[in-house]
GROMACS .gro file of C-alpha atoms in nm:
model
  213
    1UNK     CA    1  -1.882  38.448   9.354
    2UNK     CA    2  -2.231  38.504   9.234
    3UNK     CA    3  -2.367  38.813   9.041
    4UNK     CA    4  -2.685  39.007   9.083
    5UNK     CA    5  -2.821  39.195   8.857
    6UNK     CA    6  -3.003  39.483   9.089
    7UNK     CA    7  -3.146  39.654   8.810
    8UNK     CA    8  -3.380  39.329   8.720
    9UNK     CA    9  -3.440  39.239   9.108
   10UNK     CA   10  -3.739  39.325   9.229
   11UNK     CA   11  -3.919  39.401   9.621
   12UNK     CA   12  -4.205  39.156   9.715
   13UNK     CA   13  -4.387  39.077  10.060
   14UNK     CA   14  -4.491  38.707  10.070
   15UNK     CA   15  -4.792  38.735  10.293
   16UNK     CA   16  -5.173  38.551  10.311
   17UNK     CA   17  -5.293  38.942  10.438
   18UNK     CA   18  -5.138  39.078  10.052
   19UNK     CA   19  -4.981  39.343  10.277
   20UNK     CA   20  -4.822  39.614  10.073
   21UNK     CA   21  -4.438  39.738  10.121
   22UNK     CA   22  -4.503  40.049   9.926
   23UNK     CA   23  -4.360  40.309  10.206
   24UNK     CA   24  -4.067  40.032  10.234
   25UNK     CA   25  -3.758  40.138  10.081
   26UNK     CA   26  -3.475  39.920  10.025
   27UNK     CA   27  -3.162  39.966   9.828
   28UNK     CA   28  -2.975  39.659   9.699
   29UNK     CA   29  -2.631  39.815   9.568
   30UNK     CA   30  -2.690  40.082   9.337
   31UNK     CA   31  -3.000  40.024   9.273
   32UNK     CA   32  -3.318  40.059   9.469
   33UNK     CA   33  -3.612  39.756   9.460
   34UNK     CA   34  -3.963  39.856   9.304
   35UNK     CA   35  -4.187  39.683   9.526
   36UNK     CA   36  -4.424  39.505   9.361
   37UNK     CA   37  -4.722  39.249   9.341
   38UNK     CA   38  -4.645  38.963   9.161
   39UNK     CA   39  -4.326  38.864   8.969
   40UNK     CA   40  -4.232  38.584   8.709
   41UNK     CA   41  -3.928  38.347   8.776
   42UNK     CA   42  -3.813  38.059   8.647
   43UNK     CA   43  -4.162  38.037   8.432
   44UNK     CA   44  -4.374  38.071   8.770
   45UNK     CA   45  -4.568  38.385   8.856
   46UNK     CA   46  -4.566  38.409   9.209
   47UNK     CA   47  -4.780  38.649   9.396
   48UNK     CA   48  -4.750  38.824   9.741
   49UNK     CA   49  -5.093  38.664   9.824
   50UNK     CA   50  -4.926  38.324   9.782
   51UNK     CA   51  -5.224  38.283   9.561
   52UNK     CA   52  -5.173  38.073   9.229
   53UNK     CA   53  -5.468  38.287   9.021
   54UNK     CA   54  -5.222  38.479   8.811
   55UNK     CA   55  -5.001  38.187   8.718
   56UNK     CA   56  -5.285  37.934   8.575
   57UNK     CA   57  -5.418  38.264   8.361
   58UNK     CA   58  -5.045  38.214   8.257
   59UNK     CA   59  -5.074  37.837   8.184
   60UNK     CA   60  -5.409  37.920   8.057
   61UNK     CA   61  -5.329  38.165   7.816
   62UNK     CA   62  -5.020  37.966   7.698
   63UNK     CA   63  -5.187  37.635   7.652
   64UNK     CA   64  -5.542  37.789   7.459
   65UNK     CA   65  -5.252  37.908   7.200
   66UNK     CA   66  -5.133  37.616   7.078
   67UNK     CA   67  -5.487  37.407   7.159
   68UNK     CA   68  -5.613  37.621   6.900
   69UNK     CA   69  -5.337  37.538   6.660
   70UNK     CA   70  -5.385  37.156   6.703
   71UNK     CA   71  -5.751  37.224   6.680
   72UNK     CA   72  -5.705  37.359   6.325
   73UNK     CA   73  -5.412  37.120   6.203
   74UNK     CA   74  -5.679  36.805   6.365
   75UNK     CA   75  -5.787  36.761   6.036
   76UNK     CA   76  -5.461  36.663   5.882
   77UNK     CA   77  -5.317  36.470   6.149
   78UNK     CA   78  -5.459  36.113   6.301
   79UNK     CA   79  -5.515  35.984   6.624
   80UNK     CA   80  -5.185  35.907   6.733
   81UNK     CA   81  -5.022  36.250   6.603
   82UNK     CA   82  -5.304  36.474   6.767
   83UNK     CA   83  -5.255  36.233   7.131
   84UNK     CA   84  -4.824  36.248   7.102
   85UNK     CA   85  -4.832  36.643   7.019
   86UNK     CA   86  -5.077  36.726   7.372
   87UNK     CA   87  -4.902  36.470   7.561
   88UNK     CA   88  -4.514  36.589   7.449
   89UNK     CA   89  -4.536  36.969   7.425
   90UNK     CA   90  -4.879  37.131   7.581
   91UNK     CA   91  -4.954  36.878   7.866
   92UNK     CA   92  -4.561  36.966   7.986
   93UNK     CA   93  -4.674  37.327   7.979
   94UNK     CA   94  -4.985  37.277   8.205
   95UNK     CA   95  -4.769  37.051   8.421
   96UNK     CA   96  -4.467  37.270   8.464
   97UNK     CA   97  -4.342  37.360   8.834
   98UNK     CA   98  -4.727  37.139   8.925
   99UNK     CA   99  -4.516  37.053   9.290
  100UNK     CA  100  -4.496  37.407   9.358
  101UNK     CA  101  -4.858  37.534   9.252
  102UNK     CA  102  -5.034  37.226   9.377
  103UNK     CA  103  -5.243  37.435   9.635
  104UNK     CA  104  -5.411  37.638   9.443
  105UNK     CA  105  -5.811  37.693   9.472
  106UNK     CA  106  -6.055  37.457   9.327
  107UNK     CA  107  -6.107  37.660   9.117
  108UNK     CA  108  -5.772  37.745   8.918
  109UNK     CA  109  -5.747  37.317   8.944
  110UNK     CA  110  -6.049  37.298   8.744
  111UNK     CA  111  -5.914  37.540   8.483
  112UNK     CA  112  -5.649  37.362   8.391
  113UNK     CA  113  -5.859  37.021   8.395
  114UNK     CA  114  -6.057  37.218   8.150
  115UNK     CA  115  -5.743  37.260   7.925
  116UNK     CA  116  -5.667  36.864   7.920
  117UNK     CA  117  -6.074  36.794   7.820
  118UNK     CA  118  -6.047  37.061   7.530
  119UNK     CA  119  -5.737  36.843   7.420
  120UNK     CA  120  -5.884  36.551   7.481
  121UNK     CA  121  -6.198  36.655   7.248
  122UNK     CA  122  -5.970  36.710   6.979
  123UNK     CA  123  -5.758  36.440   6.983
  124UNK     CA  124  -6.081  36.224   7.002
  125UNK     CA  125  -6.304  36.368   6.743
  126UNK     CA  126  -6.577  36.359   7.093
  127UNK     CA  127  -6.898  36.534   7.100
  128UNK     CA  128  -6.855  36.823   7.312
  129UNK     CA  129  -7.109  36.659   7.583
  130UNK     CA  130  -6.943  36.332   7.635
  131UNK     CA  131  -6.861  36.272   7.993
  132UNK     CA  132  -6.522  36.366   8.123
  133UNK     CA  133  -6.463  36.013   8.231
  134UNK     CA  134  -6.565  35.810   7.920
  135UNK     CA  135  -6.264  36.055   7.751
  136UNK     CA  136  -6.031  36.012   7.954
  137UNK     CA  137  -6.060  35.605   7.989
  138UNK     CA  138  -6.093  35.617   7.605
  139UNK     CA  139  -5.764  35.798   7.619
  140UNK     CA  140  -5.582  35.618   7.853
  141UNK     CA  141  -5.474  35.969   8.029
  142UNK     CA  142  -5.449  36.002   8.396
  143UNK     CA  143  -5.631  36.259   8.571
  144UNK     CA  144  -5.438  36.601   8.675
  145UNK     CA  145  -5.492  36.606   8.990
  146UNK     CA  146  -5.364  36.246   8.977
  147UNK     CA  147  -5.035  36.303   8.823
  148UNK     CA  148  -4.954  36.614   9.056
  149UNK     CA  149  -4.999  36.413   9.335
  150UNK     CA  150  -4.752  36.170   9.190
  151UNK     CA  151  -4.550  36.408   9.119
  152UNK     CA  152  -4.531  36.528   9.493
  153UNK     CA  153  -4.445  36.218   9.651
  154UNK     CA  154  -4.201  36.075   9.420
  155UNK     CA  155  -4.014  36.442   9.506
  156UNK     CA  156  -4.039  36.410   9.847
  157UNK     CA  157  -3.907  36.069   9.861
  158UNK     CA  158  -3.633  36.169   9.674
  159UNK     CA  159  -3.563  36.435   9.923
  160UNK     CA  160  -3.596  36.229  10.194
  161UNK     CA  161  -3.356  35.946  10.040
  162UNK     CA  162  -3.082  36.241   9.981
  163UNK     CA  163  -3.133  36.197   9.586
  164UNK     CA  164  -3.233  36.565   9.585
  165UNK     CA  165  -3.022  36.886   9.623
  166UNK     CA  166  -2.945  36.959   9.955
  167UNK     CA  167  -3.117  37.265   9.986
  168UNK     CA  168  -3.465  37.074   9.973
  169UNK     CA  169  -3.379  36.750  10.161
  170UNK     CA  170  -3.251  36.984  10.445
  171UNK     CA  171  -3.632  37.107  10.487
  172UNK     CA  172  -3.734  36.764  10.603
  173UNK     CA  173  -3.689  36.654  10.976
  174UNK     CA  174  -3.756  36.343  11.105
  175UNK     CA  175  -3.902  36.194  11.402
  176UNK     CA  176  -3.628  35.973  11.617
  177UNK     CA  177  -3.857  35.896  11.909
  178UNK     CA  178  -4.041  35.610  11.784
  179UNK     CA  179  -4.182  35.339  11.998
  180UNK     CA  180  -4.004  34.976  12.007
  181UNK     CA  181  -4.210  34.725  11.839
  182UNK     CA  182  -4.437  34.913  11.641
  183UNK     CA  183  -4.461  34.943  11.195
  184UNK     CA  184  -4.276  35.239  11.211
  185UNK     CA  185  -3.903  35.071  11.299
  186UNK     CA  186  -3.969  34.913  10.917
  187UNK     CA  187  -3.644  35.089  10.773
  188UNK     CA  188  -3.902  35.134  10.466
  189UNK     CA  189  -4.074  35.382  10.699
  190UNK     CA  190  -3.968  35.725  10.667
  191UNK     CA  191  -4.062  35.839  11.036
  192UNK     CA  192  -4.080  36.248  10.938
  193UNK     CA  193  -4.194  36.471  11.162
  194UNK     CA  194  -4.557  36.633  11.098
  195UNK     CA  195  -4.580  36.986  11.196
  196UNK     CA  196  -4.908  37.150  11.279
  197UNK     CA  197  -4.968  37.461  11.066
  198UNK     CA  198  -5.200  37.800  11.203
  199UNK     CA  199  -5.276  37.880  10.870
  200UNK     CA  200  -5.459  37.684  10.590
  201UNK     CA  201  -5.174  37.874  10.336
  202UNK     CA  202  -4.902  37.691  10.500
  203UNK     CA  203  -5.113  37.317  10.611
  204UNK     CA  204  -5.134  37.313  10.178
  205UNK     CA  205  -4.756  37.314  10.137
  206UNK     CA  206  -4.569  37.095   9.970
  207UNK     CA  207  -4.400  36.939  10.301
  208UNK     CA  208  -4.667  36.935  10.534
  209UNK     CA  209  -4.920  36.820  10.228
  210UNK     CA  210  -4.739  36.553  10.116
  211UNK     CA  211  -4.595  36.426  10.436
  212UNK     CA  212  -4.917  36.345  10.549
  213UNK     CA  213  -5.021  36.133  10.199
   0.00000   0.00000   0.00000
């Protein structure tokens, strides 16, 4: 039987419109939800814009910490230390949950690329004008963007091979109404259905984004 603890749950409206439940009231046992704007679970901050703003400041915030202690320990560690502590401890903290947050705006993507080319200045002793791409080939690290990607489809084909929990292979469908004779009776091919989406929120999801890579 699971336990809830009411007086830590909270009352939040998912919705692209940010509308506001504050005349809602609901009570969940004893207790009654505070509606609110954003919350943080499981290390993610999610908002009832279903906007990912608040949770790179988090990453953000996090990540300048200890880029600022490997900045001033650079001088006692070499090459090899400075690359194995951003790649083992911070780069995990910019990368954490990346499946779910993959959507956000250009703009929060370009923060956090902005965290990996402060690290990568570091770890390489760079001048702070060197190109982005000279570092990161000199590094051998992939691109963000890159890895999230990767990230995303090795997920999703685990959910659509049943090697994930049933919860998230149970949101794929797939299409049985394929044509005889064409690529897509390859038992490789993974025939799922493509939904259209009305909103630009929901075409950026995980399924319908990475279905379609």
């Amino acid at each position: 039987r699971i336990q809830f603890n009411t007086a830590k749950s909270v009352l939040i409206n998912f919705s692209p419109t940010g509308k506001s439940l504050d005349n809602l009231i609901v009570k969940f046992g004893s207790d009654f939800l505070v509606p609110v704007y954003k919350h943080l679970h499981l290390g993610v901050v999610f908002t009832s814009d279903l906007k990912w703003a608040d949770h790179i400041d988090r990453v953000a915030n996090d990540c300048n910490k200890l880029l600022g202690l490997l900045r001033r320990q650079a001088r006692y560690l070499n090459f090899e230390d400075k690359c194995l502590i951003y790649l083992s401890i911070i780069r995990p903290k910019i990368e954490y949950a990346s499946v779910v947050f993959d959507s956000c705006s250009l703009n929060d993507a370009l923060r956090l690329d902005a965290l990996q080319r402060n690290a990568a200045l570091i770890c390489s002793g760079a001048m702070t004008r060197t190109e982005n791409k000279l570092l990161m080939e000199y590094l051998g690290w992939d691109k963000l963007g890159e890895r999230r990607i990767i990230a995303k489809l090795n997920l999703f084909y685990k959910m659509t091979r049943k090697q994930a929990p049933p919860y998230l292979c149970n949101l794929i469908t797939f299409n049985d109404n394929i044509a005889i004779g064409t690529r897509h009776n390859n038992p490789e091919n993974l025939n799922v259905t493509i939904k259209k989406y009305r909103l630009s929120n929901s075409a950026k999801s995980f399924i319908a984004d990475t279905s379609q890579c």
